Amino acid sequence: MAPRALITGITGQDGSYLAEFLLSKGYEVHGLIRRASTFNTDRIDHLYKDFHDPSARVFLHYGDLSVSGQLTDLLHAVRPDEVYNLGAQSHVRVSFDMPEYTGDITGLGTLRLLEAIRKSGIKTRFYQASSSEMFGAAPPPQNEGTPFQPQSPYGAAKVYAYYMVKNYRNAYKLFSCNGILFNHESPRRGETFVTRKITRAATRIKLGLQQKLYLGNMEAKRDWGFAGDYVEAMYLMLQHEQPDDYVIATGETYSVREFVERVFQKLDMDYRDYLEIDSKYFRPTEVDVLLGDSTKARKVLHWEPKVSFDQLVDMMVEADMELAEKERTLRNAGYKCTHNGRSIP
Ligand code: NAP
Ligand code: GDD
């Protein structure tokens, strides 16, 4: 029988790459999705088949990390071999505006899922999407031994979840792992995260669809990898004989300014002609430098990133140029459309 995985956050950037990866390994994939008034399954539509189709291997279930009873029912119904908890309010800036909600979903949501596993008595392996944001103000490089100093409600919620995962491992012998992932990006990255905001804006500016790019702190440094490489690490953690916690990172760090510079350079533009700084995008407390040391994952899991920083920038610029061209074509043909190139009746 095919191994079965349950993914929360399957509609997100990582969820879509993970679902693809697990399908390629022969898994049956179940995903928890939230009901929304507009479609929120764009990133996984290419994987989905109607469940009446005998070849369907992706199954979606309505639910929410805020509702515990439903999570227990879902575990009973799916009986997964592996659970990947990627669902979260994942935006750091937004977590300052919605600290309680972020604590509820990103922190307590993890506990609800762990409790659902414990109560259901189902034997499964558990992956938690922990974050380099937990290191916060801790000086670089950061590894598994670096003490956490979170600088945001999001970071604090992830620290809570991290320790609950460790507690369930020790107290109930649950095979549970924390993947402490540093920033990872892709053409599927949400458009309000800085890399995607930059590649979207630069390509639209190039085609005359936008005039300015508004950003906040240009000097923050991040260790940016490719999301497709990082989901493989999640899988490898759950295949290992012992549950453990691992840092996943490239070991290189660049500032937001350097990212902007590279993107505009690739498009033969000078970013200084288009950039405006808007204090709205500054955070009450910032994480200045993230630079991960993933020696442990490289040694134990034999994991390493395949896509370089330059390749990542190229990939994102190319994909967003295609989107911008589609948008321009629609506009030139007289259609009203969103900046995603969707036409509006
Ligand atoms: P993302 O694109 O923002 O996706 C978040 C996912 O969580 C979406 O599928 C979203 O559903 C779902 N979600 C939000 N609230 C939920 C709720 N109340 N109940 C159930 N599901 C809910 O995030 P990502 O970049 O793929 O990241 C995946 C996970 O890794 C997150 O936990 C994030 O915090 C963590 N992480 C990310 C990075 C990174 O650099 N990307 C680094 C470290 C850790 P909708 O589509 O309905 O909104
Ligand atoms: N989003 C955003 N928008 N960030 C900006 C902007 C802007 O206009 N201008 C500057 N920045 C800076 C932020 O202040 C931050 O220092 C950096 O760009 C990266 O911001 P994000 O792309 O929003 O990512 P993040 O590092 O805060 O959080 C991401 O990575 C974490 C792992 O370290 C998210 O994916 C989290 O979910 C993840 O845990």
PDB file of N, CA, C and O in Angstrom, residues 125 169 174-177 236-246 296 300-301:
ATOM      1  N   ARG A 125       4.491   9.697  12.102  1.00  0.00           N
ATOM      2  CA  ARG A 125       5.672  10.544  12.307  1.00  0.00           C
ATOM      3  C   ARG A 125       5.271  11.994  12.048  1.00  0.00           C
ATOM      4  O   ARG A 125       4.459  12.245  11.151  1.00  0.00           O
ATOM      5  N   ARG A 169       7.824  14.446  21.997  1.00  0.00           N
ATOM      6  CA  ARG A 169       8.830  13.419  21.663  1.00  0.00           C
ATOM      7  C   ARG A 169       9.297  12.724  22.950  1.00  0.00           C
ATOM      8  O   ARG A 169       9.381  11.502  23.014  1.00  0.00           O
ATOM      9  N   LEU A 174       6.555  10.236  20.780  1.00  0.00           N
ATOM     10  CA  LEU A 174       6.094  10.517  19.416  1.00  0.00           C
ATOM     11  C   LEU A 174       7.315  10.798  18.533  1.00  0.00           C
ATOM     12  O   LEU A 174       8.214  11.540  18.930  1.00  0.00           O
ATOM     13  N   PHE A 175       7.355  10.190  17.361  1.00  0.00           N
ATOM     14  CA  PHE A 175       8.440  10.471  16.415  1.00  0.00           C
ATOM     15  C   PHE A 175       8.176  11.862  15.836  1.00  0.00           C
ATOM     16  O   PHE A 175       7.431  12.014  14.868  1.00  0.00           O
ATOM     17  N   SER A 176       8.744  12.881  16.475  1.00  0.00           N
ATOM     18  CA  SER A 176       8.450  14.254  16.035  1.00  0.00           C
ATOM     19  C   SER A 176       9.743  15.033  15.844  1.00  0.00           C
ATOM     20  O   SER A 176      10.658  14.952  16.663  1.00  0.00           O
ATOM     21  N   CYS A 177       9.802  15.778  14.752  1.00  0.00           N
ATOM     22  CA  CYS A 177      11.021  16.509  14.373  1.00  0.00           C
ATOM     23  C   CYS A 177      10.718  17.980  14.151  1.00  0.00           C
ATOM     24  O   CYS A 177       9.670  18.320  13.594  1.00  0.00           O
ATOM     25  N   LEU A 236      13.368  13.887   4.509  1.00  0.00           N
ATOM     26  CA  LEU A 236      14.519  13.123   5.012  1.00  0.00           C
ATOM     27  C   LEU A 236      14.490  13.010   6.534  1.00  0.00           C
ATOM     28  O   LEU A 236      14.848  11.980   7.099  1.00  0.00           O
ATOM     29  N   MET A 237      14.035  14.087   7.200  1.00  0.00           N
ATOM     30  CA  MET A 237      13.970  14.035   8.674  1.00  0.00           C
ATOM     31  C   MET A 237      13.054  12.907   9.138  1.00  0.00           C
ATOM     32  O   MET A 237      13.340  12.207  10.100  1.00  0.00           O
ATOM     33  N   LEU A 238      11.929  12.738   8.434  1.00  0.00           N
ATOM     34  CA  LEU A 238      10.969  11.704   8.868  1.00  0.00           C
ATOM     35  C   LEU A 238      11.386  10.302   8.425  1.00  0.00           C
ATOM     36  O   LEU A 238      10.804   9.319   8.895  1.00  0.00           O
ATOM     37  N   GLN A 239      12.390  10.184   7.545  1.00  0.00           N
ATOM     38  CA  GLN A 239      12.843   8.837   7.134  1.00  0.00           C
ATOM     39  C   GLN A 239      13.985   8.352   8.025  1.00  0.00           C
ATOM     40  O   GLN A 239      14.341   7.174   8.007  1.00  0.00           O
ATOM     41  N   HIS A 240      14.568   9.248   8.820  1.00  0.00           N
ATOM     42  CA  HIS A 240      15.716   8.864   9.644  1.00  0.00           C
ATOM     43  C   HIS A 240      15.274   7.935  10.775  1.00  0.00           C
ATOM     44  O   HIS A 240      14.120   7.955  11.176  1.00  0.00           O
ATOM     45  N   GLU A 241      16.234   7.134  11.313  1.00  0.00           N
ATOM     46  CA  GLU A 241      15.793   6.181  12.352  1.00  0.00           C
ATOM     47  C   GLU A 241      15.428   6.857  13.678  1.00  0.00           C
ATOM     48  O   GLU A 241      14.611   6.330  14.430  1.00  0.00           O
ATOM     49  N   GLN A 242      16.008   8.035  13.946  1.00  0.00           N
ATOM     50  CA  GLN A 242      15.725   8.741  15.208  1.00  0.00           C
ATOM     51  C   GLN A 242      15.098  10.106  14.936  1.00  0.00           C
ATOM     52  O   GLN A 242      15.558  10.809  14.040  1.00  0.00           O
ATOM     53  N   PRO A 243      14.094  10.506  15.731  1.00  0.00           N
ATOM     54  CA  PRO A 243      13.571  11.875  15.572  1.00  0.00           C
ATOM     55  C   PRO A 243      14.547  12.885  16.150  1.00  0.00           C
ATOM     56  O   PRO A 243      15.165  12.630  17.182  1.00  0.00           O
ATOM     57  N   ASP A 244      14.693  14.012  15.478  1.00  0.00           N
ATOM     58  CA  ASP A 244      15.648  15.025  15.959  1.00  0.00           C
ATOM     59  C   ASP A 244      15.288  16.375  15.341  1.00  0.00           C
ATOM     60  O   ASP A 244      14.354  16.478  14.546  1.00  0.00           O
ATOM     61  N   ASP A 245      16.063  17.402  15.700  1.00  0.00           N
ATOM     62  CA  ASP A 245      15.830  18.758  15.192  1.00  0.00           C
ATOM     63  C   ASP A 245      17.015  19.160  14.312  1.00  0.00           C
ATOM     64  O   ASP A 245      18.163  18.892  14.665  1.00  0.00           O
ATOM     65  N   TYR A 246      16.716  19.828  13.195  1.00  0.00           N
ATOM     66  CA  TYR A 246      17.774  20.157  12.223  1.00  0.00           C
ATOM     67  C   TYR A 246      17.617  21.577  11.676  1.00  0.00           C
ATOM     68  O   TYR A 246      16.506  21.973  11.308  1.00  0.00           O
ATOM     69  N   LYS A 296      24.850  19.786  10.595  1.00  0.00           N
ATOM     70  CA  LYS A 296      24.240  18.545  11.118  1.00  0.00           C
ATOM     71  C   LYS A 296      23.379  17.865  10.039  1.00  0.00           C
ATOM     72  O   LYS A 296      23.513  16.660   9.804  1.00  0.00           O
ATOM     73  N   VAL A 300      24.151  14.174   8.763  1.00  0.00           N
ATOM     74  CA  VAL A 300      23.264  13.081   9.192  1.00  0.00           C
ATOM     75  C   VAL A 300      22.252  12.713   8.103  1.00  0.00           C
ATOM     76  O   VAL A 300      21.983  11.539   7.872  1.00  0.00           O
ATOM     77  N   LEU A 301      21.685  13.733   7.464  1.00  0.00           N
ATOM     78  CA  LEU A 301      20.624  13.461   6.475  1.00  0.00           C
ATOM     79  C   LEU A 301      21.161  13.425   5.044  1.00  0.00           C
ATOM     80  O   LEU A 301      20.428  13.100   4.117  1.00  0.00           O
TER      81      LEU A 301
END
